[in-house]
Coordinates of C-alpha atoms in Angstrom, one line a residue:
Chain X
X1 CA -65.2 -1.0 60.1
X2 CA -67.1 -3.6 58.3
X3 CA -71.0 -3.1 57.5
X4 CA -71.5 -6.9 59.1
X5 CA -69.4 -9.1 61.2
X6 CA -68.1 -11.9 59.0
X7 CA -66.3 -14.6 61.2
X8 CA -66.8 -17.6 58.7
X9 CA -66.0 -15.5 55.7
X10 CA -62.5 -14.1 57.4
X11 CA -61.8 -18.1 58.0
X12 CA -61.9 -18.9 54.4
X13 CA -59.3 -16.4 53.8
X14 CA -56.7 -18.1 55.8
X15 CA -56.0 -20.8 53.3
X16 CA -53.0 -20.8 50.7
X17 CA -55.0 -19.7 47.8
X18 CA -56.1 -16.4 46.5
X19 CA -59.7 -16.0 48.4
X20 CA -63.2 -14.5 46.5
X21 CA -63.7 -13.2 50.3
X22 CA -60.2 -11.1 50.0
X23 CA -61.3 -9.8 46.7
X24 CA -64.9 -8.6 47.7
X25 CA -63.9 -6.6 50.7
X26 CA -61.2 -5.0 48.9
X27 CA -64.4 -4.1 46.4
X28 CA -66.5 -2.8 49.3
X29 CA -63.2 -0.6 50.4
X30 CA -62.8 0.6 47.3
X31 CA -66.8 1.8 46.7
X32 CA -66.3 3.5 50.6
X33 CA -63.4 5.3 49.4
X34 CA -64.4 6.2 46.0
X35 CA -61.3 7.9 44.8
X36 CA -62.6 8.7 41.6
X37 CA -66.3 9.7 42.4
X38 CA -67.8 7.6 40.8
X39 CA -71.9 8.6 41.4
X40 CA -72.6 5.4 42.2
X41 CA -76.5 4.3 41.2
X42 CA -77.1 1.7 43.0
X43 CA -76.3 1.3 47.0
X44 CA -72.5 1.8 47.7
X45 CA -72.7 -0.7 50.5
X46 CA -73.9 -3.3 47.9
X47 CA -71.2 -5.7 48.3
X48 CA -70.9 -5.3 52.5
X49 CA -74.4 -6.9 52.0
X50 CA -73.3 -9.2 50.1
X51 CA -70.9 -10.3 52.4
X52 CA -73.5 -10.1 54.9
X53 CA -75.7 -12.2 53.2
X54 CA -72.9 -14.7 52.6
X55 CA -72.1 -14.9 56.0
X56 CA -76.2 -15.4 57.3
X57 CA -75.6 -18.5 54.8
X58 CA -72.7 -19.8 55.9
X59 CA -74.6 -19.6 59.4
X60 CA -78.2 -21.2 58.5
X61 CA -77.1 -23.3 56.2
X62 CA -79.8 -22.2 53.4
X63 CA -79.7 -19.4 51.1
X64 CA -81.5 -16.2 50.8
X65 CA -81.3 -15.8 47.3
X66 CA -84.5 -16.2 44.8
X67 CA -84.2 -16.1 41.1
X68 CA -86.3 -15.8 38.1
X69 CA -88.7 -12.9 37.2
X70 CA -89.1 -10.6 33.9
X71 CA -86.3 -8.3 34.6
X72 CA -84.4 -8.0 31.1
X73 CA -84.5 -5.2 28.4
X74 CA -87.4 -4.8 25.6
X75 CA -87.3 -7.3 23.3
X76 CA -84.5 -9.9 24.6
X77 CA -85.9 -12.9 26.3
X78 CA -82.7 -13.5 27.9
X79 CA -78.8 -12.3 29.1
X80 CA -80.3 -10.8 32.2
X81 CA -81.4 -13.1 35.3
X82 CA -83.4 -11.5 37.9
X83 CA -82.3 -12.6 41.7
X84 CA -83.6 -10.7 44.9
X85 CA -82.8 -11.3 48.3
X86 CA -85.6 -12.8 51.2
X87 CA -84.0 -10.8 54.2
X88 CA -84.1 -7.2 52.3
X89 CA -85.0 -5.3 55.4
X90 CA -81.5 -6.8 56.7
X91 CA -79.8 -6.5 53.7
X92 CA -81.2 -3.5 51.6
X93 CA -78.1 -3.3 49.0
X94 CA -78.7 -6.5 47.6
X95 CA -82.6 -6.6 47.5
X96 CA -82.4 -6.5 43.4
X97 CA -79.3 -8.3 42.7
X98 CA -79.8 -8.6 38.9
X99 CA -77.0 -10.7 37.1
X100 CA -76.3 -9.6 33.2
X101 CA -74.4 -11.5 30.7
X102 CA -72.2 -10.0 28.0
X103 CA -70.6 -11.8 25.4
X104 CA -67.4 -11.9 25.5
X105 CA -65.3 -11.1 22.6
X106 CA -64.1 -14.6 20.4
X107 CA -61.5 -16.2 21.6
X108 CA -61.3 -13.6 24.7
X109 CA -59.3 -11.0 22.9
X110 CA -59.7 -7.9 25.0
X111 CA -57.6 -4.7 24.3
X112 CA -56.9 -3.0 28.1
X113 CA -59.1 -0.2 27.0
X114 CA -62.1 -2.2 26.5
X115 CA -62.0 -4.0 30.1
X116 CA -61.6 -0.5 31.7
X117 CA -64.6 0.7 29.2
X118 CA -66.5 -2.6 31.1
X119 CA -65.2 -2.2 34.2
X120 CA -65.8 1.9 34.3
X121 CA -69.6 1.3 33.6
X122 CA -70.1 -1.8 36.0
X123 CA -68.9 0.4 38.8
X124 CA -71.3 3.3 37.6
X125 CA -74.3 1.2 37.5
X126 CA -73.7 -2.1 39.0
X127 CA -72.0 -3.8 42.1
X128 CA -68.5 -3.7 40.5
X129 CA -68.0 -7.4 41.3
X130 CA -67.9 -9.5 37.9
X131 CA -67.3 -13.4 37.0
X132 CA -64.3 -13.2 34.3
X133 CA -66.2 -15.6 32.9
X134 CA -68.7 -17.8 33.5
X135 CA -68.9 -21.5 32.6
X136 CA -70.2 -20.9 28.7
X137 CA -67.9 -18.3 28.7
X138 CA -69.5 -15.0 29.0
X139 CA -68.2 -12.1 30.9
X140 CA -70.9 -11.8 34.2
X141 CA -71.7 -9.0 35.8
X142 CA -73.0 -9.9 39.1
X143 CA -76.0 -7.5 41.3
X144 CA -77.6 -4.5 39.6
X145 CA -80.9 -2.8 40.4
X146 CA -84.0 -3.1 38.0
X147 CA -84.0 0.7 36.8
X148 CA -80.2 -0.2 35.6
X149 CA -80.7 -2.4 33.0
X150 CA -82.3 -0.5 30.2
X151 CA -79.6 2.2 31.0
X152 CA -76.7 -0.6 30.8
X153 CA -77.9 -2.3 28.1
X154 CA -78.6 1.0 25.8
X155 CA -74.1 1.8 27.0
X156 CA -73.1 -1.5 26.2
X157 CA -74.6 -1.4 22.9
X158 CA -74.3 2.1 21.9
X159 CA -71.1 3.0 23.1
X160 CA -69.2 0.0 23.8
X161 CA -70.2 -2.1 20.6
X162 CA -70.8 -5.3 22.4
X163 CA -74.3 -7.6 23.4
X164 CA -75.4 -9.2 26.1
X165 CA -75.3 -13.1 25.9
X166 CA -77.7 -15.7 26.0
X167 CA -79.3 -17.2 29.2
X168 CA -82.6 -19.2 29.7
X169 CA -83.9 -21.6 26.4
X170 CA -81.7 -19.7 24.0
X171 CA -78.6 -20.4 22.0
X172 CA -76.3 -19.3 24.9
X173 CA -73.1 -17.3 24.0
X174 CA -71.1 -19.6 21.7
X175 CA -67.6 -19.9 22.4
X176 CA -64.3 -20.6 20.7
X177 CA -61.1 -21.1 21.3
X178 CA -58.1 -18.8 20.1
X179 CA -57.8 -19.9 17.1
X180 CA -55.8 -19.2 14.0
X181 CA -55.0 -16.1 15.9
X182 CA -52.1 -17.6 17.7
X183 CA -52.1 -21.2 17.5
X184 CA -50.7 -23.3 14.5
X185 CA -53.1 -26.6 15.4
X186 CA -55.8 -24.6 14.4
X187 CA -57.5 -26.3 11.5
X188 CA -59.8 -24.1 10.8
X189 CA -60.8 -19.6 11.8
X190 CA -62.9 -20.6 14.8
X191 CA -63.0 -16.9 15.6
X192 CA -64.9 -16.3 12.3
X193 CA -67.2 -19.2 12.5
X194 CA -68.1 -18.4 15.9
X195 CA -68.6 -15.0 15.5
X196 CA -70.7 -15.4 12.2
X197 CA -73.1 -17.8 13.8
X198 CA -73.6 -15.4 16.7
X199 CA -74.4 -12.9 14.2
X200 CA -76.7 -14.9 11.8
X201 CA -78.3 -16.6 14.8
X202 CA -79.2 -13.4 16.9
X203 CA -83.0 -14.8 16.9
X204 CA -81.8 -17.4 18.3
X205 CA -79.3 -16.0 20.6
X206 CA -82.3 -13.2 22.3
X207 CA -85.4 -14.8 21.5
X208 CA -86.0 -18.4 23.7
X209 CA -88.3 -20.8 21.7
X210 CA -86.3 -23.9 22.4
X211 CA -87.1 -26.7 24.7
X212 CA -83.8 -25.8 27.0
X213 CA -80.3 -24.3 26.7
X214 CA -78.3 -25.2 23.4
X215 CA -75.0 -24.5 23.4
X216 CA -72.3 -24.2 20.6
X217 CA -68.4 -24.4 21.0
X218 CA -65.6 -24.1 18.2
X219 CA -62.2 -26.5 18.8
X220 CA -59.9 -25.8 16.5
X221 CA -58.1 -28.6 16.7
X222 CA -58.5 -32.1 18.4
X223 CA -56.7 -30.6 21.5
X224 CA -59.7 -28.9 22.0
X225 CA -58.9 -26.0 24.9
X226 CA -62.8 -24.8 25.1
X227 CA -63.7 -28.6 25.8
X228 CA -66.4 -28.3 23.7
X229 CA -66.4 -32.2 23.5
X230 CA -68.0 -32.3 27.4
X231 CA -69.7 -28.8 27.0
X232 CA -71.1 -28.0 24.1
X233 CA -74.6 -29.7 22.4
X234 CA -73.1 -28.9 19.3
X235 CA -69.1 -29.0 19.3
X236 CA -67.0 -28.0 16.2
X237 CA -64.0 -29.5 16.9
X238 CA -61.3 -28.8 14.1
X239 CA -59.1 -32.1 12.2
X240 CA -57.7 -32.8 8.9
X241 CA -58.5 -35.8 6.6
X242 CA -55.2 -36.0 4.8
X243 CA -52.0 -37.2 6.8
X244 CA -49.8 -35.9 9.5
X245 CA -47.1 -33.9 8.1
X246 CA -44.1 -35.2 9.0
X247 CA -40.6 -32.9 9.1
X248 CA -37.9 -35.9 9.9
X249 CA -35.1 -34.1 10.6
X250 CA -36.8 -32.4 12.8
X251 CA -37.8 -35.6 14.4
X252 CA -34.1 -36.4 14.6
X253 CA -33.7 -33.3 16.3
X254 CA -35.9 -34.4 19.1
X255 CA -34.1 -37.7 19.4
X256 CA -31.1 -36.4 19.6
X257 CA -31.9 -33.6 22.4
X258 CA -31.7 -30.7 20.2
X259 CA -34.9 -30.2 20.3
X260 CA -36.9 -30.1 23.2
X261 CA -40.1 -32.0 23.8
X262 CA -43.6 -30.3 24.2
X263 CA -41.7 -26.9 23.3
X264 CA -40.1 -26.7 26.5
X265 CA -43.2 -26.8 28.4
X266 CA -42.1 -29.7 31.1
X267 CA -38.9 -27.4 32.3
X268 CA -39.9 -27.6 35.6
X269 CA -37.4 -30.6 36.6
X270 CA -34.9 -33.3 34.4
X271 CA -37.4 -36.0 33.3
X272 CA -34.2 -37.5 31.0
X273 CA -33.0 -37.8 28.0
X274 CA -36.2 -37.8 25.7
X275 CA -36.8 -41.4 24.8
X276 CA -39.2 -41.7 20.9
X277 CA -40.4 -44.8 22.0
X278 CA -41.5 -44.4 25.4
X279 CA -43.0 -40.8 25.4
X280 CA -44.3 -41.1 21.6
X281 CA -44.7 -44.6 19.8
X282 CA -45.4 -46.5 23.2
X283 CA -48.8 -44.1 23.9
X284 CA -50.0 -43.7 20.8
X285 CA -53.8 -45.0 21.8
X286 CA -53.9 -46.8 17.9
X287 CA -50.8 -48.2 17.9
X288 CA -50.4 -46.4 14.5
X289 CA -46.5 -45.0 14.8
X290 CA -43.4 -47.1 14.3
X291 CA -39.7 -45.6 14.4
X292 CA -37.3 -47.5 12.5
X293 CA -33.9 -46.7 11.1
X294 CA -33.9 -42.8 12.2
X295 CA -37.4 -42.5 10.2
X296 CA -40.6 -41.7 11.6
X297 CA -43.6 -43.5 9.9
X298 CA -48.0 -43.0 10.9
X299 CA -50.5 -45.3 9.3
X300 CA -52.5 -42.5 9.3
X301 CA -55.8 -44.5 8.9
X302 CA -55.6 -45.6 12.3
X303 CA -54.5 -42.3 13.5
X304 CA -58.1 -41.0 16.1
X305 CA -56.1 -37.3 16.0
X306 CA -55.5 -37.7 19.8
X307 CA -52.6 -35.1 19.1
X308 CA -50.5 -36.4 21.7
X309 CA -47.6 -37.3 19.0
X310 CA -47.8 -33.6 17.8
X311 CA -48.0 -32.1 21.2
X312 CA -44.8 -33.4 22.1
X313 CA -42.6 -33.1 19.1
X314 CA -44.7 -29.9 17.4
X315 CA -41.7 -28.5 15.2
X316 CA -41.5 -32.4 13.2
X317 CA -45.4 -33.0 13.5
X318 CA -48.2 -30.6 12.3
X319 CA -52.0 -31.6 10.8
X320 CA -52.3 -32.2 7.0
X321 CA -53.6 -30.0 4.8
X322 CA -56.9 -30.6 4.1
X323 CA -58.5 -28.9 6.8
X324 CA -62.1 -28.6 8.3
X325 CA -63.8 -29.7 11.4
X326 CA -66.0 -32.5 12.6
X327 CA -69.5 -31.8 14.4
X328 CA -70.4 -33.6 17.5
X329 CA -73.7 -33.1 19.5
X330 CA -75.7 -34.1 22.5
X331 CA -73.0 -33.5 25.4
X332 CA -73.9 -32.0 29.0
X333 CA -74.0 -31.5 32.2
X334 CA -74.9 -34.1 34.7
X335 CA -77.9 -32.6 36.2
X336 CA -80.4 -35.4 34.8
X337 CA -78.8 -38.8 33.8
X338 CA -75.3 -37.7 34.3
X339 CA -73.0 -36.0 32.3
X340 CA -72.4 -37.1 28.5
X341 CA -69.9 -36.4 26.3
X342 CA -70.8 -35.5 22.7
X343 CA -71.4 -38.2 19.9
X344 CA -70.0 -37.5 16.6
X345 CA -72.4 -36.6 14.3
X346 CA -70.2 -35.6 10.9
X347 CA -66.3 -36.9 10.7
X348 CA -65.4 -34.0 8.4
X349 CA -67.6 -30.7 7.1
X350 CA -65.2 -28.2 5.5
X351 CA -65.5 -25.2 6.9
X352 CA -66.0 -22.7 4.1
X353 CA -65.5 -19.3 4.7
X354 CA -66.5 -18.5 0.7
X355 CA -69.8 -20.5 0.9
X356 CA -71.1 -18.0 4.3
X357 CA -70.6 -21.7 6.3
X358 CA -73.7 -23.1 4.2
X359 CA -72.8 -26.7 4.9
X360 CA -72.2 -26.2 8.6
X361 CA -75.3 -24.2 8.7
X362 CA -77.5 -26.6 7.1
X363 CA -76.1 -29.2 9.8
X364 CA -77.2 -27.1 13.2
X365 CA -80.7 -26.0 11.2
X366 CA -81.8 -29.7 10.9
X367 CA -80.6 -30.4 14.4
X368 CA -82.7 -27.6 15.5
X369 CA -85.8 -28.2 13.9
X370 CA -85.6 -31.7 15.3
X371 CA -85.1 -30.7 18.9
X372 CA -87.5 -28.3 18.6
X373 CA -90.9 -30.7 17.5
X374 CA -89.7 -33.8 19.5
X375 CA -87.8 -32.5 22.7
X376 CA -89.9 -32.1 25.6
X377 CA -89.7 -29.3 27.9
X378 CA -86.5 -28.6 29.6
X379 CA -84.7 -31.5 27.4
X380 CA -81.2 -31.2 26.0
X381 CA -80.4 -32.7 22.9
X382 CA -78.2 -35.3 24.5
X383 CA -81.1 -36.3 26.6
X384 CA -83.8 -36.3 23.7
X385 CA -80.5 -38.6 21.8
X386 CA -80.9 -41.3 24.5
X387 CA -84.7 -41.0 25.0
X388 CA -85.1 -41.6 21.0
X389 CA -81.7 -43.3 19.6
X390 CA -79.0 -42.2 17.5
X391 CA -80.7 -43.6 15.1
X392 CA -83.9 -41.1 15.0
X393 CA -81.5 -38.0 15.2
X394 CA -79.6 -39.7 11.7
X395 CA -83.0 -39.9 10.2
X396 CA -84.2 -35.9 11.3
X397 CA -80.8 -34.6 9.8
X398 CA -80.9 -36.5 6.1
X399 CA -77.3 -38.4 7.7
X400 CA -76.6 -41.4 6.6
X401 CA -74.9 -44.1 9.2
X402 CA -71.7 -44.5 9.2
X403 CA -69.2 -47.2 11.2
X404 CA -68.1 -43.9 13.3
X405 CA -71.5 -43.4 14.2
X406 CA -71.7 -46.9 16.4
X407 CA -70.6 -46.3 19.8
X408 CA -71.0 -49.6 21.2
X409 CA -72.2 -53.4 19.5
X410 CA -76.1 -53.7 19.8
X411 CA -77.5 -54.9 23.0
X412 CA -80.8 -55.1 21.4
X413 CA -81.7 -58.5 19.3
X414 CA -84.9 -57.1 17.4
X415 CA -85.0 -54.5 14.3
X416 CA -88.1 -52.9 13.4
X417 CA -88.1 -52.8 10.2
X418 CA -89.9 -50.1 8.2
X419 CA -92.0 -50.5 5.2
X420 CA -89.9 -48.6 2.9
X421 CA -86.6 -50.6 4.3
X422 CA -89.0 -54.0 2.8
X423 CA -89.5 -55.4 -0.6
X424 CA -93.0 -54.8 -1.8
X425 CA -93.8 -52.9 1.2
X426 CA -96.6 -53.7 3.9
X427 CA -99.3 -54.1 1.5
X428 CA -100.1 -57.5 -0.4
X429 CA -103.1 -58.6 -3.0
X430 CA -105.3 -60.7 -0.6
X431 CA -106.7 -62.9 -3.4
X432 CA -103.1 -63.6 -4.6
X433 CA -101.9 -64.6 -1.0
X434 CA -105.3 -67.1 -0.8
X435 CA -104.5 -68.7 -4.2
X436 CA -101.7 -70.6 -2.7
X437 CA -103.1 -70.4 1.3
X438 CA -106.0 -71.9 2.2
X439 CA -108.2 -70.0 5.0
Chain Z
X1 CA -105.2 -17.8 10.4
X2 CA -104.8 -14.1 10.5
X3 CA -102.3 -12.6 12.8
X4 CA -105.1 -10.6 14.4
X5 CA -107.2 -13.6 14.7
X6 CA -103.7 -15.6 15.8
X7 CA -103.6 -12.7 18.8
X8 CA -106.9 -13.0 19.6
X9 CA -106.9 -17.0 19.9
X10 CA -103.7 -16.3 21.8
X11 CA -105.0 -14.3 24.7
X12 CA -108.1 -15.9 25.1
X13 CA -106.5 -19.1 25.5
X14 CA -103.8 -17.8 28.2
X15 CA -106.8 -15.9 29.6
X16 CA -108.6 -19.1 30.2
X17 CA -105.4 -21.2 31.7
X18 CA -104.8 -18.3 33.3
X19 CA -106.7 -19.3 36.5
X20 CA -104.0 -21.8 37.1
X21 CA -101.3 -20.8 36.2
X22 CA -99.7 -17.6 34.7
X23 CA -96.3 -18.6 32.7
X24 CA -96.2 -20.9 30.2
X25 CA -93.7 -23.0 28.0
X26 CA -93.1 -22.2 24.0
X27 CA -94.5 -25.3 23.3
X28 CA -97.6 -24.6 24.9
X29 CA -97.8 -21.5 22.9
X30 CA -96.9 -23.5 19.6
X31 CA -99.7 -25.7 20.3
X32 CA -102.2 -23.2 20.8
X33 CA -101.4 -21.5 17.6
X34 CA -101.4 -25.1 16.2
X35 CA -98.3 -24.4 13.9
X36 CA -94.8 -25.5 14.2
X37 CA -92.4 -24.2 16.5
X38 CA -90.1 -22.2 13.9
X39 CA -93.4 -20.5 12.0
X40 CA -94.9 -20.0 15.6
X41 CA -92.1 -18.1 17.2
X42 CA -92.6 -15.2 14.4
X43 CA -95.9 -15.1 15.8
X44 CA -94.4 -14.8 19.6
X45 CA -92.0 -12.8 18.8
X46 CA -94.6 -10.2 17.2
X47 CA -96.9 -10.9 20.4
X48 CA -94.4 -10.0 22.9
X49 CA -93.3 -7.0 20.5
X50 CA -96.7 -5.6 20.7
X51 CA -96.8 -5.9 24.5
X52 CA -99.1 -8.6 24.6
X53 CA -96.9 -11.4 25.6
X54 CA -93.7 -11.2 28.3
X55 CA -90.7 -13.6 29.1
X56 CA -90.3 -14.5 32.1
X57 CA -87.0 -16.6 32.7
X58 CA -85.2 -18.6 36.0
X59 CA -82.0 -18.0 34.7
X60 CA -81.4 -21.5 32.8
X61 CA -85.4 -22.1 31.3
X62 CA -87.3 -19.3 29.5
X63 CA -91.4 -19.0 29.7
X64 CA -93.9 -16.6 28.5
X65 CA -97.1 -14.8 30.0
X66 CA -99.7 -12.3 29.3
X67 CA -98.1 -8.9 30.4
X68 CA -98.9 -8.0 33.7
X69 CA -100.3 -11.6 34.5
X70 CA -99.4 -13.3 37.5
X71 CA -97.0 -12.1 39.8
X72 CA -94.4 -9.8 38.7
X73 CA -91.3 -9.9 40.3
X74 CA -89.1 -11.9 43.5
X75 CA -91.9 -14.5 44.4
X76 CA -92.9 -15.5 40.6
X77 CA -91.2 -18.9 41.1
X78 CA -92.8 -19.4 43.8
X79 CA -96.3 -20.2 42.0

């Protein structure tokens, strides 16, 4: 029998899809039952309150959540945020509903004996109800108590060699896509960049002294499958600078239906005999491929590495050789001014393994110490972008412009010049000027 | 400055705001110390080290306060 009656939660799991509802009861059975025993430190009815909470929602219309407060462990200024419940005499299990974030392993690599390690202690000391993962990407542990998270924070550290992630104005977790671990497009080891930049910027990561959230996300290729083009202040986005390599026979084997199109992956019903022109040369966004004569040719100096032509026939097409990544920054969220995509910043940066990532390093440090002297309060870098112009960014980072930098043609007529941008400067010899101008 | 005298400057200035209001952004803290944000976070970060200074954070923006100023747990946003 259920702690609370739920009548608009049970609706919700009458649609087609797999329902949060179905899995958070089956939670709450599961802590009732507690076939291992498990001695549970905080409330076992936690997530029937939960529920019930939900549910008082779902009936007022407002919530009873509030968040914020100094819960975290010693030292961190984030990767724990404090929520409590206003109806705790109603709803004791989730007065202290702490959330915690742990970073999630690159590319989300996890060996079954790690999640169970995760899981094991979440159910010990927490709710048991997690968020695999949240929006940067951590893994989220959602409702703990206040006296829990020294204790959880000393396991996960100790015994389960992993940190908690970033929250509040810190460098959140950054995240990366799989990577050279699996994937041929990869251009460059995102899985090492991004986890040597979580290890060389752990100041960063714990210790909030930025205007807002900064977040960094590693594409390694133009496909990019952690979007960190729309979500990421800082993206790394991997490409090459030399030309598409291009295997023709294998492109004959496409056109003649040996080999199938995007690997196989559109199965699902016959689209056809696969057609070069239509499906490849037709949507390339440049215009930049021409098949002629059973041979395949790219002017690769048009080529904007959309990927599509690679995507679709991947055993005749693969990036060059010369491999590293290009930085964009400033993209975001829509909560003020809408959302923004990021703005490229540097077309190519190798990405150096040898040199410890020195020149990619050198790129986010500039950025930083810009945002952090001119951003105001609660300003992304996106934001700060529009406030002060490309232009001033370009300047703070030692970048020259480039034609890739210009988005759009001016809409502004007028250019302040500066006085080192002028012959001879502001300053002029009066009596010079009033030998040949009369007063 | 001194880190001691850096401390000192530190508390008596939050001491003084502190009759309005009880958290405070970094770059109010950057200002007070008068140095730039990168040399005044090793400051902070000492500060709250030593139990002088707290975070407090909503989740997505990160403050700081004296320890033990202002109120300390579910209504703090609610200043």
């Amino acid at each position: 029998m259920a702690k609370h009656k739920t009548p608009l939660l049970d609706q919700l799991e009458s649609g087609p899809w797999p329902s949060f509802v179905s899995d958070m009861k089956q939670e709450a059975e599961a802590r009732a039952k507690n076939v291992n025993n498990v001695e549970y430190q905080i409330p076992v009815d936690v997530v029937e309150d939960l529920l019930g909470v939900l549910e008082l929602s779902f009936d007022d219309g407002t919530t009873h959540w509030k968040h914020g407060g100094i819960v975290g462990v010693f030292g961190y200024g984030g990767g724990v945020i404090g929520r409590y419940c206003d109806q705790p005499e109603k709803f004791p299990g989730v007065a202290h509903f702490h959330t915690i974030r742990v970073a999630q392993p690159s590319g989300k690599f996890y060996k079954t004996e790690f999640l169970r390690q995760l899981c094991d202690l979440w159910d010990f000391r927490g709710s048991g109800l997690t968020n695999m993962h949240g929006s940067t990407g951590d893994i989220i542990w959602l409702g703990t108590t206040t006296p829990q998270i020294e204790e959880i924070f000393y396991e996960l550290t100790h015994n389960l060699n992993q940190d908690l992630g970033g929250s509040g104005s810190n460098l959140r977790t950054p995240a990366d896509c799989i990577g050279q671990a699996r994937c041929e497009y990869a251009c460059y080891d995102t899985q090492d960049l991004c986890y040597q930049l979580t290890l060389d910027y752990q100041d960063e990561l714990h210790r909030p002294a930025f205007p807002y959230k900064f977040k960094f996300k590693f594409d390694g290729c133009p496909n990019g499958c952690v979007a960190s083009i729309a979500r990421a202040d800082m993206s790394f986005i991997g490409t090459w600078k030399d030309e598409i390599r291009i295997d023709q026979d294998a492109v004959g084997g496409y056109v003649s239906g040996d080999l199938k199109p995007n690997a196989g992956a559109h199965s699902g019903r016959d689209w056809g005999a696969f057609n070069i022109e239509k499906e490849v040369i037709n949507l390339c966004p440049t215009e930049c491929m021409r098949y002629e004569n059973g041979k395949l040719e790219i002017n690769n100096r048009e080529c904007t590495r959309c990927m599509h032509c690679i995507n679709v026939m991947p055993r005749a097409l693969r990036p060059g050789v010369q491999t590293g990544c290009s930085i964009l920054v400033g993209a975001k969220a829509p909560i003020l001014d809408g959302a923004q995509m990021g703005s490229l910043l540097v077309p190519f940066v190798e990405v150096n393994k040898e040199s410890g990532y020195e020149e990619v390093k050198a790129v986010i440090e500039a950025i930083w110490d810009y945002w952090m002297e001119e951003g105001k309060n609660r300003e992304r870098l996106g934001e700060l972008m529009k406030r002060r112009g490309f232009q001033s960014l370009l300047e703070a980072v030692g970048i020259d412009p480039i034609p890739q930098h210009v988005s759009e043609p001016r809409h502004n007529p007028y250019i302040f010049w500066k006085e080192d941008e002028v012959e001879g400067g502001w300053e002029r010899d009066v009596t010079e000027y009033r030998k040949h101008h009369q007063r | 400055m001194e880190y001691e005298e850096q401390k000192q400057l530190m508390i008596d200035q939050l001491m003084k705001k502190g009759k309005t209001k009880s958290k405070f952004y970094f770059s109010d803290l950057a200002k007070i110390l008068d140095m730039k944000p990168r040399e005044a976070k090793k400051v902070v970060n000492k500060l709250v080290e030593e139990g002088i200074l707290e975070f407090w954070s909503s989740g997505s923006t990160s403050m700081y306060g004296l320890k033990g100023q202002g109120k300390q747990t579910a209504a703090e946003h609610e200043e």
